[in-house]
Amino acid sequence: MTSHTSAHGDASPGIAPGRRAGRGPAAMLLLLLAALTAVSAVPVWLRSTGASALEGAVPVDVTGTQAAPGVVAAAVVLLAAMGATGLVGRAGRWVVVAVVALAGAIVLASTVGALTDSAGIAETAAAELTGVSALAAPVRPTLWPWAALVVGAADLGGAALLAVMSRAWPSPTRRHSAPGAADPVAARVEPDDDQAAWDSLTRGDDPT
């Protein structure tokens, strides 16, 4: 009897320990992907040289946050998906999977766009530094845009892995809603019982 009570006392109602623990690895996976995605956008992605009448040649360094702001937005989306892992059930998990896949697609599209229009992005950065958009040297991408492509592919892979990991997630429990549904009924029944008791007393009957 003691071991039986202990076993039930340790488990949360409506969620088996194994299934509850299955959300932890999923959340850690999304946290890791969000961190990698954000970190890949921080360093310099593009290098060039601008021309200034006062200073001559001016180095133009464009970070990933400037060249591909969508990468940072994707990191925020992944963090939101991580928070949702503790709230959704079997049906809602597909929404989380779709959001993670969308984040990966955003990273890839933003990075490809930055590499494709690297000259235009560098010219805009040069104009902000020197007031002249003309570049004095070709644009040289660093390794970080390519690293971001790898991270974007990892985000897509994370969405597929999350779809597999979330198969054991339980449906949302109704333990919070059931009492609320029963209380109005009880509230309606109790006044009826009291009224019936008073009616019995006025008739001279003993309701007990």
Coordinates of C-alpha atoms in Angstrom, one line a residue:
M1 CA 0.0 0.0 0.0
T2 CA 2.8 2.4 0.9
S3 CA 4.7 1.9 -2.4
H4 CA 1.5 2.1 -4.4
T5 CA 0.6 5.5 -2.8
S6 CA 4.2 6.8 -3.3
A7 CA 4.1 5.9 -7.0
H8 CA 0.9 7.8 -7.6
G9 CA 2.0 10.8 -5.4
D10 CA 5.2 11.4 -7.4
A11 CA 3.4 11.5 -10.8
S12 CA 1.6 14.6 -12.0
P13 CA -2.1 14.0 -12.9
G14 CA -2.8 13.3 -16.5
I15 CA 0.9 13.2 -17.7
A16 CA 3.1 10.2 -17.5
P17 CA 6.7 10.9 -16.2
G18 CA 8.2 9.6 -19.5
R19 CA 6.1 11.7 -21.7
R20 CA 6.5 14.8 -19.5
A21 CA 10.3 14.4 -19.6
G22 CA 10.2 14.1 -23.4
R23 CA 9.5 17.8 -23.7
G24 CA 12.8 18.8 -22.0
P25 CA 15.1 17.5 -24.8
A26 CA 12.9 19.2 -27.4
A27 CA 13.1 22.5 -25.5
M28 CA 16.9 22.2 -25.2
L29 CA 17.2 21.4 -28.9
L30 CA 15.3 24.6 -29.8
L31 CA 17.3 26.6 -27.3
L32 CA 20.5 25.4 -29.0
L33 CA 19.2 26.1 -32.5
A34 CA 18.1 29.6 -31.4
A35 CA 21.6 30.3 -29.9
L36 CA 23.4 29.1 -33.0
T37 CA 21.2 31.1 -35.2
A38 CA 21.7 34.3 -33.2
V39 CA 25.4 33.8 -32.9
S40 CA 25.9 33.3 -36.6
A41 CA 24.5 36.8 -37.3
V42 CA 26.7 38.7 -34.9
P43 CA 30.1 38.6 -36.7
V44 CA 31.1 40.4 -39.8
W45 CA 29.7 38.9 -43.0
L46 CA 31.0 41.3 -45.7
R47 CA 34.2 43.3 -46.0
S48 CA 35.0 46.0 -48.4
T49 CA 36.6 49.5 -48.6
G50 CA 34.9 52.8 -49.0
A51 CA 36.3 56.1 -50.2
S52 CA 36.1 59.3 -48.1
A53 CA 37.3 62.7 -49.1
L54 CA 38.6 63.5 -45.6
E55 CA 39.9 60.1 -44.5
G56 CA 40.7 58.4 -47.8
A57 CA 40.1 54.6 -47.7
V58 CA 37.7 53.5 -45.0
P59 CA 37.1 49.9 -44.1
V60 CA 33.5 48.8 -44.5
D61 CA 32.5 45.9 -42.4
V62 CA 28.9 44.6 -42.6
T63 CA 27.7 42.3 -39.8
G64 CA 25.1 39.6 -40.3
T65 CA 22.6 41.6 -38.4
Q66 CA 22.9 44.3 -41.0
A67 CA 23.2 42.1 -44.0
A68 CA 20.5 39.6 -43.1
P69 CA 18.2 40.9 -40.3
G70 CA 15.9 37.9 -40.9
V71 CA 18.4 35.6 -39.2
V72 CA 18.0 37.4 -35.9
A73 CA 14.2 37.3 -36.4
A74 CA 14.4 33.6 -36.9
A75 CA 16.3 33.2 -33.7
V76 CA 13.5 35.0 -31.8
V77 CA 11.0 32.7 -33.5
L78 CA 12.9 29.7 -32.3
L79 CA 12.8 31.0 -28.8
A80 CA 9.1 31.4 -29.0
A81 CA 8.8 27.8 -30.3
M82 CA 10.8 26.6 -27.4
G83 CA 8.4 28.3 -25.0
A84 CA 5.5 26.7 -26.8
T85 CA 6.8 23.1 -26.3
G86 CA 5.5 23.1 -22.7
L87 CA 2.0 24.2 -23.7
V88 CA 0.9 22.3 -26.8
G89 CA -0.4 18.8 -27.1
R90 CA -0.3 16.3 -29.9
A91 CA -2.2 18.5 -32.4
G92 CA -0.4 21.7 -31.5
R93 CA 3.0 20.1 -31.9
W94 CA 2.6 20.4 -35.7
V95 CA 2.3 24.1 -35.3
V96 CA 5.6 24.2 -33.4
V97 CA 7.3 22.0 -36.1
A98 CA 6.0 24.3 -38.8
V99 CA 7.3 27.4 -37.0
V100 CA 10.7 25.8 -36.6
A101 CA 10.8 24.9 -40.2
L102 CA 9.8 28.4 -41.1
A103 CA 12.6 29.8 -39.0
G104 CA 15.1 27.6 -40.9
A105 CA 13.7 28.8 -44.3
I106 CA 14.0 32.4 -43.2
V107 CA 17.7 31.9 -42.2
L108 CA 18.4 30.3 -45.6
A109 CA 16.5 32.9 -47.6
S110 CA 18.0 35.8 -45.7
T111 CA 21.6 34.5 -46.1
V112 CA 21.2 33.7 -49.8
G113 CA 19.8 37.2 -50.3
A114 CA 22.8 38.8 -48.5
L115 CA 25.3 36.9 -50.6
T116 CA 23.4 37.6 -53.8
D117 CA 23.2 41.4 -53.1
S118 CA 26.5 41.7 -51.2
A119 CA 27.6 44.7 -53.3
G120 CA 24.4 46.6 -52.7
I121 CA 24.5 45.9 -49.0
A122 CA 28.1 47.0 -48.7
E123 CA 27.4 50.2 -50.7
T124 CA 24.6 51.1 -48.3
A125 CA 26.9 50.5 -45.4
A126 CA 29.7 52.6 -47.0
A127 CA 27.2 55.4 -47.6
E128 CA 26.4 55.4 -43.9
L129 CA 30.1 55.6 -43.0
T130 CA 31.4 58.0 -45.6
G131 CA 28.4 59.6 -47.3
V132 CA 29.6 58.0 -50.6
S133 CA 28.1 54.7 -51.7
A134 CA 30.9 53.9 -54.1
L135 CA 33.2 51.2 -53.1
A136 CA 37.0 51.3 -53.6
A137 CA 37.4 47.5 -53.4
P138 CA 35.4 44.4 -54.2
V139 CA 33.2 42.9 -51.5
R140 CA 34.7 39.9 -49.7
P141 CA 32.3 37.6 -47.9
T142 CA 33.7 36.0 -44.7
L143 CA 33.0 32.5 -43.6
W144 CA 30.1 33.5 -41.5
P145 CA 27.4 33.6 -44.2
W146 CA 28.3 30.1 -45.1
A147 CA 28.1 29.1 -41.5
A148 CA 24.6 30.7 -41.4
L149 CA 23.6 28.5 -44.3
V150 CA 24.7 25.5 -42.3
V151 CA 22.7 26.7 -39.3
G152 CA 19.6 27.3 -41.5
A153 CA 19.9 23.7 -42.7
A154 CA 20.3 22.6 -39.1
D155 CA 17.1 24.5 -38.2
L156 CA 15.2 22.6 -40.9
G157 CA 16.7 19.3 -39.6
G158 CA 15.6 20.3 -36.1
A159 CA 12.1 20.7 -37.3
A160 CA 12.1 17.1 -38.7
L161 CA 13.7 15.8 -35.5
L162 CA 11.1 17.7 -33.4
A163 CA 8.3 16.0 -35.3
V164 CA 9.7 12.6 -34.3
M165 CA 10.5 13.6 -30.7
S166 CA 7.0 15.1 -30.1
R167 CA 5.1 11.9 -31.1
A168 CA 4.9 10.9 -27.4
W169 CA 3.7 14.3 -26.2
P170 CA 0.3 13.9 -24.3
S171 CA -2.8 15.7 -25.2
P172 CA -3.6 18.7 -22.9
T173 CA -5.0 17.6 -19.6
R174 CA -8.5 18.7 -18.6
R175 CA -7.9 18.6 -14.9
H176 CA -8.1 22.4 -14.8
S177 CA -11.2 22.8 -16.8
A178 CA -13.3 20.0 -15.2
P179 CA -13.8 21.6 -11.8
G180 CA -14.8 24.8 -13.5
A181 CA -17.4 23.0 -15.5
A182 CA -18.8 21.2 -12.4
D183 CA -18.9 24.3 -10.2
P184 CA -21.8 26.1 -12.0
V185 CA -23.8 22.9 -11.7
A186 CA -23.2 22.7 -8.0
A187 CA -24.0 26.4 -7.7
R188 CA -27.3 25.8 -9.3
V189 CA -28.2 22.7 -7.3
E190 CA -27.3 24.0 -3.9
P191 CA -29.8 27.0 -3.9
D192 CA -32.5 24.5 -5.1
D193 CA -31.8 22.2 -2.1
D194 CA -31.9 25.1 0.4
Q195 CA -35.2 26.4 -1.1
A196 CA -36.7 23.0 -0.9
A197 CA -35.7 22.7 2.8
W198 CA -37.3 26.1 3.6
D199 CA -40.5 25.1 1.8
S200 CA -40.6 21.9 3.9
L201 CA -40.2 23.9 7.1
T202 CA -43.0 26.3 6.2
R203 CA -45.3 23.3 5.6
G204 CA -44.4 21.9 9.0
D205 CA -42.3 19.1 7.6
D206 CA -38.9 18.0 8.9
P207 CA -36.5 18.1 5.9
T208 CA -34.0 16.0 7.8

